[in-house]
Tab-separated table of C-alpha atoms in Angstrom:
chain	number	residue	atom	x	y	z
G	3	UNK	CA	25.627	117.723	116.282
G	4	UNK	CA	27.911	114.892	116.034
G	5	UNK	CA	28.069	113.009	112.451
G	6	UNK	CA	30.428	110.211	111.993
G	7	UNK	CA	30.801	110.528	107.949
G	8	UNK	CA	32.413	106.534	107.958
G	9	UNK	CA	35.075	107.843	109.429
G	10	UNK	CA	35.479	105.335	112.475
G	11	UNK	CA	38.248	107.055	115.466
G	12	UNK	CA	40.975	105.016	117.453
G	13	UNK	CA	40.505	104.987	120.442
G	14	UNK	CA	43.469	104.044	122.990
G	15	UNK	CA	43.229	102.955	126.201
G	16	UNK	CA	46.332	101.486	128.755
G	17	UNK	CA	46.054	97.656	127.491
G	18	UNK	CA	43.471	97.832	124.086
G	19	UNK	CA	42.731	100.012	121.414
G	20	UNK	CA	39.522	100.371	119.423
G	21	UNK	CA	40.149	100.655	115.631
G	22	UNK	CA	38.221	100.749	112.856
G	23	UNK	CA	37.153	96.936	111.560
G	24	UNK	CA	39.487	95.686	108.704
G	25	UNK	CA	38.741	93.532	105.588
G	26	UNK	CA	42.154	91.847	107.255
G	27	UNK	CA	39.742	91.269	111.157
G	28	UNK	CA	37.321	88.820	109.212
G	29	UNK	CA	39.355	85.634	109.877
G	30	UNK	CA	39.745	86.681	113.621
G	31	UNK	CA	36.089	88.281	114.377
G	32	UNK	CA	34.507	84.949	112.628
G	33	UNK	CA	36.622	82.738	115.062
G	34	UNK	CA	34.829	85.309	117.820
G	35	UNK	CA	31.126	85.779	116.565
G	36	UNK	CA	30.588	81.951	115.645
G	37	UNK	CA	31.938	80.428	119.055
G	38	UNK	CA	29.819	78.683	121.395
G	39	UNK	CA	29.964	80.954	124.384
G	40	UNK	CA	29.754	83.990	122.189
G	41	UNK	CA	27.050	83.519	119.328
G	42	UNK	CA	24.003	82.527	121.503
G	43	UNK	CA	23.842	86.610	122.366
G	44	UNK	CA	24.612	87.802	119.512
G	45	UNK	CA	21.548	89.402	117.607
G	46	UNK	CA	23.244	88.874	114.360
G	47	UNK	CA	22.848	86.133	111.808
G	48	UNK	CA	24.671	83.291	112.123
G	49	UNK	CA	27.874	83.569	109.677
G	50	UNK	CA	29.047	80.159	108.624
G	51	UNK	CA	32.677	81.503	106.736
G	52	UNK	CA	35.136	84.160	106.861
G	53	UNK	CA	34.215	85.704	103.934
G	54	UNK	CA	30.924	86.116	105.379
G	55	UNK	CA	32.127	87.471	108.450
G	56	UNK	CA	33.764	89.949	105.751
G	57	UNK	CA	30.613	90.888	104.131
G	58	UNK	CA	29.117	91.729	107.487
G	59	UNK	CA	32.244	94.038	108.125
G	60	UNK	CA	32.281	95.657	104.871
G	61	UNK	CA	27.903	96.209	105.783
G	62	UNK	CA	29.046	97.532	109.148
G	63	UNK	CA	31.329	100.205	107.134
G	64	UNK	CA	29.082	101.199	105.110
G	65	UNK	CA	26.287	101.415	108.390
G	66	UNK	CA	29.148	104.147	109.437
G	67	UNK	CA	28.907	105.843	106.511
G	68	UNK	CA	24.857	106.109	106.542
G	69	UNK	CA	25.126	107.716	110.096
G	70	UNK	CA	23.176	104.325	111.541
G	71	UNK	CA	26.335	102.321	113.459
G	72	UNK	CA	29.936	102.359	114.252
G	73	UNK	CA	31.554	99.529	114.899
G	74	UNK	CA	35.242	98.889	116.336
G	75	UNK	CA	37.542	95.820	116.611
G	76	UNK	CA	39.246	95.725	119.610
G	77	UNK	CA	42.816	94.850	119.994
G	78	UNK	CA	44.646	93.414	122.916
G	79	UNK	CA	48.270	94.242	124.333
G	80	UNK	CA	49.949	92.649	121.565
G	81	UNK	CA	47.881	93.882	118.579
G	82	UNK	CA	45.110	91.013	117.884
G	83	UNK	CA	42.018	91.076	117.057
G	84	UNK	CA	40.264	90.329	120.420
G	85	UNK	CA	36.566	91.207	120.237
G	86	UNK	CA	34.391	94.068	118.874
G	87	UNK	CA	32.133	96.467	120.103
G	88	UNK	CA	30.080	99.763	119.024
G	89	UNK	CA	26.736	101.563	118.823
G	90	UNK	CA	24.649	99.462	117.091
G	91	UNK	CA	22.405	102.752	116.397
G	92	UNK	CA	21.814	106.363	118.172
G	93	UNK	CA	19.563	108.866	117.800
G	94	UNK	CA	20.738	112.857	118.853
G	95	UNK	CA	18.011	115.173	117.658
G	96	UNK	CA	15.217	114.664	119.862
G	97	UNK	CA	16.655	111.629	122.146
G	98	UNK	CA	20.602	111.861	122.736
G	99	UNK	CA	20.689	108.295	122.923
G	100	UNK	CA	22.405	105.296	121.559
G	101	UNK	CA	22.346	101.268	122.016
G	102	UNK	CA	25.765	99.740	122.207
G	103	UNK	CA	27.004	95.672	121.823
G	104	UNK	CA	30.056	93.935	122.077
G	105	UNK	CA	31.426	90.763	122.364
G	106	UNK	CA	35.102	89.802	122.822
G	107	UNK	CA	37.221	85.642	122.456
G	108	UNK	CA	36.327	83.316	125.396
G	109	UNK	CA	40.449	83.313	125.622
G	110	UNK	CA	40.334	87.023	126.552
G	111	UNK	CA	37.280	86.975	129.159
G	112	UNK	CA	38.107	87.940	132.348
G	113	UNK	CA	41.283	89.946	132.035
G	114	UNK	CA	39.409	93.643	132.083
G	115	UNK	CA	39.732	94.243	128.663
G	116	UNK	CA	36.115	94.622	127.582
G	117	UNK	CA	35.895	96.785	131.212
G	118	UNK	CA	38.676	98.863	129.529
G	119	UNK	CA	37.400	98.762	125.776
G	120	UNK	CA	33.547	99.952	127.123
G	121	UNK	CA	34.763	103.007	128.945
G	122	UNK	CA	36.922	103.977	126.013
G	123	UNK	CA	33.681	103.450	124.303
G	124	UNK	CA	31.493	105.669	126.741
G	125	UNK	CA	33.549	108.294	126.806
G	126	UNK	CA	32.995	108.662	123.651
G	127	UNK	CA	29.716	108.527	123.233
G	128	UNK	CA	29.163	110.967	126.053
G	129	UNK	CA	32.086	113.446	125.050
G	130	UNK	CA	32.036	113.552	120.943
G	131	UNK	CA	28.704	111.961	119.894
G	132	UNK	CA	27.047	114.505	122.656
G	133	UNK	CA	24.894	111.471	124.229
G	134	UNK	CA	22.656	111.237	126.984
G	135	UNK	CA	21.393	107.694	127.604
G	136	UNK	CA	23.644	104.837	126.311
G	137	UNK	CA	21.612	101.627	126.349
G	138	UNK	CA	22.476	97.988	126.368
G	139	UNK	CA	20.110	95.331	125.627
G	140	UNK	CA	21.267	92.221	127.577
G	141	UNK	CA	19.862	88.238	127.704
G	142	UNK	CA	18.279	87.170	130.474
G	143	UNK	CA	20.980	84.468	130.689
G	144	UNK	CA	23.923	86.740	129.703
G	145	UNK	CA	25.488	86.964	133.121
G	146	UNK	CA	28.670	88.004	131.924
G	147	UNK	CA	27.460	91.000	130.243
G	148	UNK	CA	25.546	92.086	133.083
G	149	UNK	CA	28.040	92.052	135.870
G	150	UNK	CA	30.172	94.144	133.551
G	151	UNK	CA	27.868	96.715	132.541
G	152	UNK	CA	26.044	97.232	136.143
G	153	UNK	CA	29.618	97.689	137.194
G	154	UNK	CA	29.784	100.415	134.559
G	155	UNK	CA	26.751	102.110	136.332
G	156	UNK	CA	24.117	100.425	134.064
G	157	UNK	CA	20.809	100.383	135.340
G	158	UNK	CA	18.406	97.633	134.459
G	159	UNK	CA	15.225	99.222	133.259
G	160	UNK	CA	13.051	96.567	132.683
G	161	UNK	CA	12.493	93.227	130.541
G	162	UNK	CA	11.449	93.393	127.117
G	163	UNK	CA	9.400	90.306	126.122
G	164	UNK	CA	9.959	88.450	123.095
G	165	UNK	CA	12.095	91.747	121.542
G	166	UNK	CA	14.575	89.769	119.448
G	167	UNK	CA	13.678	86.981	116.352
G	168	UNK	CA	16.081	84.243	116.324
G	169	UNK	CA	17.137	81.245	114.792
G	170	UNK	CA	16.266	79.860	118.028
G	171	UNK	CA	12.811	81.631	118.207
G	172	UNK	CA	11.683	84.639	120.468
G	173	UNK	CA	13.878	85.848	123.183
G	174	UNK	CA	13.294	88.433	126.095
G	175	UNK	CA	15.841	90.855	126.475
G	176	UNK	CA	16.582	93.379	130.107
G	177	UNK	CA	17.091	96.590	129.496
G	178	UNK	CA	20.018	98.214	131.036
G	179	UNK	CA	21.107	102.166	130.489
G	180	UNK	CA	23.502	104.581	132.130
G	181	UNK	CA	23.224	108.179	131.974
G	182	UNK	CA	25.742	111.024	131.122
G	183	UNK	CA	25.501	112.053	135.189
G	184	UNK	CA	25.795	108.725	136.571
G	185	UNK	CA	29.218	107.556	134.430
G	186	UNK	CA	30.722	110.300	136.645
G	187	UNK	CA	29.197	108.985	139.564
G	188	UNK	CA	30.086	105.758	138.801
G	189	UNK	CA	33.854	106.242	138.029
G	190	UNK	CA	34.274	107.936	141.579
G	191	UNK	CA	32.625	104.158	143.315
């Protein structure tokens, strides 16, 4: 049964890799998590310095270590810190299953990176961590997010009313999830 122990892989793909987060990202992933087309999906609190955004990473670590989330910054072509992404929890005994996020700069939307960064990260999860059902939990409004993951092979499931407590109040969030059959499926479309 997989166990992560902290210990956070690289993953390489053709234009990003997925590296552990840095004390050194905070600077860069608080640009990211506080900007106005990224924060309204987060479901994170709202950071309001980099040395927050560091104490958040340096939580995130120690999440990793506690078996309960792994967390990666993604870098682009030329080595920046471009967005993040991970499994915000999993379960294996019993469920095989685990719930990802991510979230990458408005100046990097649209060039395939996340596209590229999420299969890195489902390979993963279905190769080493031994998953079943990945999940992603999705806004109603989060269009982005959605085209990318249905063109994963994500499935939406269902809405889930008033799931998330925000600054903002209740939200609703869909319910999307591929499983370990259909990524094959889906890479062959």
């Amino acid at each position: 049964m997989y166990t992560c122990g902290g210990v956070i892989p690289e993953l390489t793909g053709r234009r990003v890799r997925l590296r552990a987060m840095a004390a050194g990202d905070a600077g860069a992933l608080f640009k990211i998590w506080c900007h106005p087309q990224v924060a309204p999906w987060l479901d994170a609190p709202f950071l309001s310095s980099a040395e927050e955004a560091g104490a958040l990473i340096a939580l995130l670590a120690q999440m990793a270590l506690e078996e309960e989330s792994i967390r990666w910054s993604i870098l682009g072509p030329d080595g920046e810190v471009i967005g993040s992404c991970g499994y915000n929890h999993w379960q294996l005994e019993g469920a095989y299953r685990g719930e990802i996020g991510f979230e990458l700069s408005p100046a990097a939307m649209g060039q395939g990176y996340m596209r590229e960064a999420l299969e890195l990260m489902l390979d993963f999860g279905f190769g080493s961590m031994g998953l079943n059902r990945i999940e992603a939990l999705c806004h109603p409004d989060n269009i982005r997010a959605e085209k990318l993951i249905t063109r994963l092979g994500f499935r939406q499931e269902g809405l889930l009313r008033q799931y998330r407590h925000t600054a903002s109040g209740y939200q609703d969030v869909r319910m999307y999830s591929l499983l370990q059959g259909e990524k094959v499926r889906a890479l062959r479309t």
